[in-house]
PDB file of C-alpha atoms in Angstrom:
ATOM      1  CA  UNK A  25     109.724 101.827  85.034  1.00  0.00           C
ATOM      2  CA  UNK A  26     110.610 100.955  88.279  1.00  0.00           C
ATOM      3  CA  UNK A  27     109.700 102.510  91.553  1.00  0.00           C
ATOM      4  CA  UNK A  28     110.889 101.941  95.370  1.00  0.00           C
ATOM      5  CA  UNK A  29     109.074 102.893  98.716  1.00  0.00           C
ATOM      6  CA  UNK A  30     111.280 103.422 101.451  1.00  0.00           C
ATOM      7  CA  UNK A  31     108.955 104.369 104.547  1.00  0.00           C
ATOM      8  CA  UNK A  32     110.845 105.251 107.964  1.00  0.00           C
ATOM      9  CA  UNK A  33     108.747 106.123 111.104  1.00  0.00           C
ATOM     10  CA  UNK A  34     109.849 107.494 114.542  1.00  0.00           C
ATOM     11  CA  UNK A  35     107.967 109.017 117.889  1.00  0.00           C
ATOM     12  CA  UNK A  36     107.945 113.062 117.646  1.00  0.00           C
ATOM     13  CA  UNK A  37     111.130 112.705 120.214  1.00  0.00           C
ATOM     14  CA  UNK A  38     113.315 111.730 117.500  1.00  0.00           C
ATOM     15  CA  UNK A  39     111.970 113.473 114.371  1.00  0.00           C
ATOM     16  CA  UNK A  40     114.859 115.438 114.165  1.00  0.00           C
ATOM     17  CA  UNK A  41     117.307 112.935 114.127  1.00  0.00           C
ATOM     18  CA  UNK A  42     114.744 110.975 111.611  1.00  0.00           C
ATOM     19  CA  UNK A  43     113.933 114.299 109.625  1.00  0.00           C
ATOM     20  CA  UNK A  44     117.964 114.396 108.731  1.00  0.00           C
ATOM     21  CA  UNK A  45     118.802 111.035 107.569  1.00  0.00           C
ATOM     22  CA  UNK A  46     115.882 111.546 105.507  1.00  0.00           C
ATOM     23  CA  UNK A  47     117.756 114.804 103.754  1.00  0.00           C
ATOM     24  CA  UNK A  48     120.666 113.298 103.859  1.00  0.00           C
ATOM     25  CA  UNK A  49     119.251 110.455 101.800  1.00  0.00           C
ATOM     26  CA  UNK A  50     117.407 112.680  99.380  1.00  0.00           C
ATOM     27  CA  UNK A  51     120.238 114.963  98.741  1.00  0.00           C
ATOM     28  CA  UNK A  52     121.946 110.938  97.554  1.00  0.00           C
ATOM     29  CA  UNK A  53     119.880 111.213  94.352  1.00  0.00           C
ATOM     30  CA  UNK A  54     120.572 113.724  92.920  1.00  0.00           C
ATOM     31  CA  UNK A  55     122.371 113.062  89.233  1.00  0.00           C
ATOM     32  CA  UNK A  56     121.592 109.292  89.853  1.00  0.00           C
ATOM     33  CA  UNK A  57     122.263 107.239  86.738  1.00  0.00           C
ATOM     34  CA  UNK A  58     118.739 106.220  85.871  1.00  0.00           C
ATOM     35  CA  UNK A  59     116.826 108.365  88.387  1.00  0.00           C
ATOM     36  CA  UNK A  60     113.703 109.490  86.860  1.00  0.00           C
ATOM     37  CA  UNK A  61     111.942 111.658  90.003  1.00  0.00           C
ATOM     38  CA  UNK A  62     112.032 111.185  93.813  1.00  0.00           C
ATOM     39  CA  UNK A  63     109.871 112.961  96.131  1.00  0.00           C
ATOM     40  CA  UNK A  64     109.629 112.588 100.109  1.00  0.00           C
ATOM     41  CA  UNK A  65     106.275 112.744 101.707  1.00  0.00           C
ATOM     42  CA  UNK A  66     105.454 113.067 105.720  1.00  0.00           C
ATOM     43  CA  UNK A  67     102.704 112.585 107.784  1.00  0.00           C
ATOM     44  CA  UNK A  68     102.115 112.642 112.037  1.00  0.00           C
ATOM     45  CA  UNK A  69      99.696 110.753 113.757  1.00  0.00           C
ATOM     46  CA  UNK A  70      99.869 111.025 117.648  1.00  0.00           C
ATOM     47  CA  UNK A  71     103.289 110.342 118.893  1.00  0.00           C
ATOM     48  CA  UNK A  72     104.430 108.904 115.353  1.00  0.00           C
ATOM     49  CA  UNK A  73     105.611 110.816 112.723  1.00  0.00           C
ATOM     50  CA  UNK A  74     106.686 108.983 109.589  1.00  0.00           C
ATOM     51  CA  UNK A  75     109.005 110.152 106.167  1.00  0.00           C
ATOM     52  CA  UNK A  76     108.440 108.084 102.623  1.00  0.00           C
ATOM     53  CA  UNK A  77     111.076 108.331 100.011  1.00  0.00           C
ATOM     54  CA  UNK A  78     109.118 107.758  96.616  1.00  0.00           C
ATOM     55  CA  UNK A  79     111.837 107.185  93.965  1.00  0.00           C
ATOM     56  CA  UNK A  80     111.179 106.426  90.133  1.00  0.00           C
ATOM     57  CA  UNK A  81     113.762 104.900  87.817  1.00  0.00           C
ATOM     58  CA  UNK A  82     114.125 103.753  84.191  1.00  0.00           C
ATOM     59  CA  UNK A  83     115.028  99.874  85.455  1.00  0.00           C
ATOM     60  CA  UNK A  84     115.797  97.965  88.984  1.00  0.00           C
ATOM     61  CA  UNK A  85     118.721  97.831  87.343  1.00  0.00           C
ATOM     62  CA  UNK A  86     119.327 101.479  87.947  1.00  0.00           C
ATOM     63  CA  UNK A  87     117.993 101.167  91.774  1.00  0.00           C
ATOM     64  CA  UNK A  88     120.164  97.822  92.832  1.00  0.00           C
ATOM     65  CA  UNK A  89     123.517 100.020  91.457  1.00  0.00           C
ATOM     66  CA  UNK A  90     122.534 103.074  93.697  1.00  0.00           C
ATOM     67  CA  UNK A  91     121.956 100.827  96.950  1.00  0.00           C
ATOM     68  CA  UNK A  92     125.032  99.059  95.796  1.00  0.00           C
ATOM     69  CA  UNK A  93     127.008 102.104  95.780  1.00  0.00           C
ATOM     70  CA  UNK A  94     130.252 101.694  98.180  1.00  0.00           C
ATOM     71  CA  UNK A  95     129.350 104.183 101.142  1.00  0.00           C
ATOM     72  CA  UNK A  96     125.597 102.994 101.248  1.00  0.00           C
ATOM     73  CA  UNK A  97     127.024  99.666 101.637  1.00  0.00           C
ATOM     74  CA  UNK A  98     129.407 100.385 104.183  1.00  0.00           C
ATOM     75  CA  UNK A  99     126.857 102.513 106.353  1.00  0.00           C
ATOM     76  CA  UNK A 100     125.101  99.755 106.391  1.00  0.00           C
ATOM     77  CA  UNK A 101     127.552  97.728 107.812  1.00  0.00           C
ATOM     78  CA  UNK A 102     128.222  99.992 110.338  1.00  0.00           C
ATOM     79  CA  UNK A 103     124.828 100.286 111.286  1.00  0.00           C
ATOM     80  CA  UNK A 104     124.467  96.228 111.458  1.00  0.00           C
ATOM     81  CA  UNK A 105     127.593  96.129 113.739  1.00  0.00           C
ATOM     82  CA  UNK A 106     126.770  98.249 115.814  1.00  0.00           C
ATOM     83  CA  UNK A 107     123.018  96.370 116.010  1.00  0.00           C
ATOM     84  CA  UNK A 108     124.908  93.079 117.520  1.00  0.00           C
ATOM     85  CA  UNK A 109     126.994  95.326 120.098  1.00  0.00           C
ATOM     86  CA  UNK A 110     125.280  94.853 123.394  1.00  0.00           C
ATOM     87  CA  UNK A 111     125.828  98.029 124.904  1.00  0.00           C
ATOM     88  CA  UNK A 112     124.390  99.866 122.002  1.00  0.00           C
ATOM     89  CA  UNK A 113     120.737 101.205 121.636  1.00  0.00           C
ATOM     90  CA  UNK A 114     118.680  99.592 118.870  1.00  0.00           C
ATOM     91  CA  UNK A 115     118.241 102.365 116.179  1.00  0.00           C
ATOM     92  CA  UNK A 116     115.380 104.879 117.013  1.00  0.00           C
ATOM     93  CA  UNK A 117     113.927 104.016 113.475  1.00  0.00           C
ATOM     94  CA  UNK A 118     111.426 102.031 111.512  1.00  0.00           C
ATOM     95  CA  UNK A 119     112.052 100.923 107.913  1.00  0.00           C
ATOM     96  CA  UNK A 120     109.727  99.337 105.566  1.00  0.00           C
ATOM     97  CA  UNK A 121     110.884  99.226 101.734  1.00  0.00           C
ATOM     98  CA  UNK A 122     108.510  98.119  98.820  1.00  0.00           C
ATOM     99  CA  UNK A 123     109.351  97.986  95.148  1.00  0.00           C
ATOM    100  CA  UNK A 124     107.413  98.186  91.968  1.00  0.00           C
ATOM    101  CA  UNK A 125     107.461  97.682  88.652  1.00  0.00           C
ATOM    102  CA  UNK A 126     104.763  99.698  86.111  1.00  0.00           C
ATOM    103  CA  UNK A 127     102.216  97.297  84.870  1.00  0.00           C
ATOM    104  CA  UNK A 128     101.233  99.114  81.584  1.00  0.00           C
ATOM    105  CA  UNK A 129      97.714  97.773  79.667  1.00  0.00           C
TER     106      UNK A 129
END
């Protein structure tokens, strides 16, 4: 089994915005070849709130074809070109992603 850890974090101010892409994202995997389970978990501290999107599948396999799944990749490079435009604000967001693999004994 394989599982991802996709943490995003924001200030309260944008939690909205955050709070959506985070639906948006879950609502993705559903009927996901090789999806076991995902959950998403919050938690505020202060002026940060942060959303975790827990996701278990049968084999990275499985995970590396959903990221590699034409709109995710082109929203991505949307979101990178519009990172090197000047006159654009940096994205409100935080990302951290960690993977796992299920060490059985």
């Amino acid at each position: 089994m394989f599982i991802t850890e996709v943490a995003f974090s924001t200030t309260k101010e944008n939690e909205q915005k955050l709070s959506d892409k985070v639906e948006k994202n879950a609502n993705e995997l559903v009927d996901v070849d090789g999806l076991i389970d995902a959950e998403v978990w919050t938690k505020s501290k202060g002026d940060e709130v942060e959303y975790v999107i827990v996701s278990k599948w049968q084999e990275k396999q499985h995970f590396q074809a959903w990221v590699s799944r034409p709109s995710h990749v082109a929203e991505h490079k949307e979101m990178n070109k519009k990172a090197k435009e000047w006159d654009k604000p940096q994205s409100p967001f935080k990302k951290v992603l960690k993977q796992y693999t299920v060490v059985e004994f």
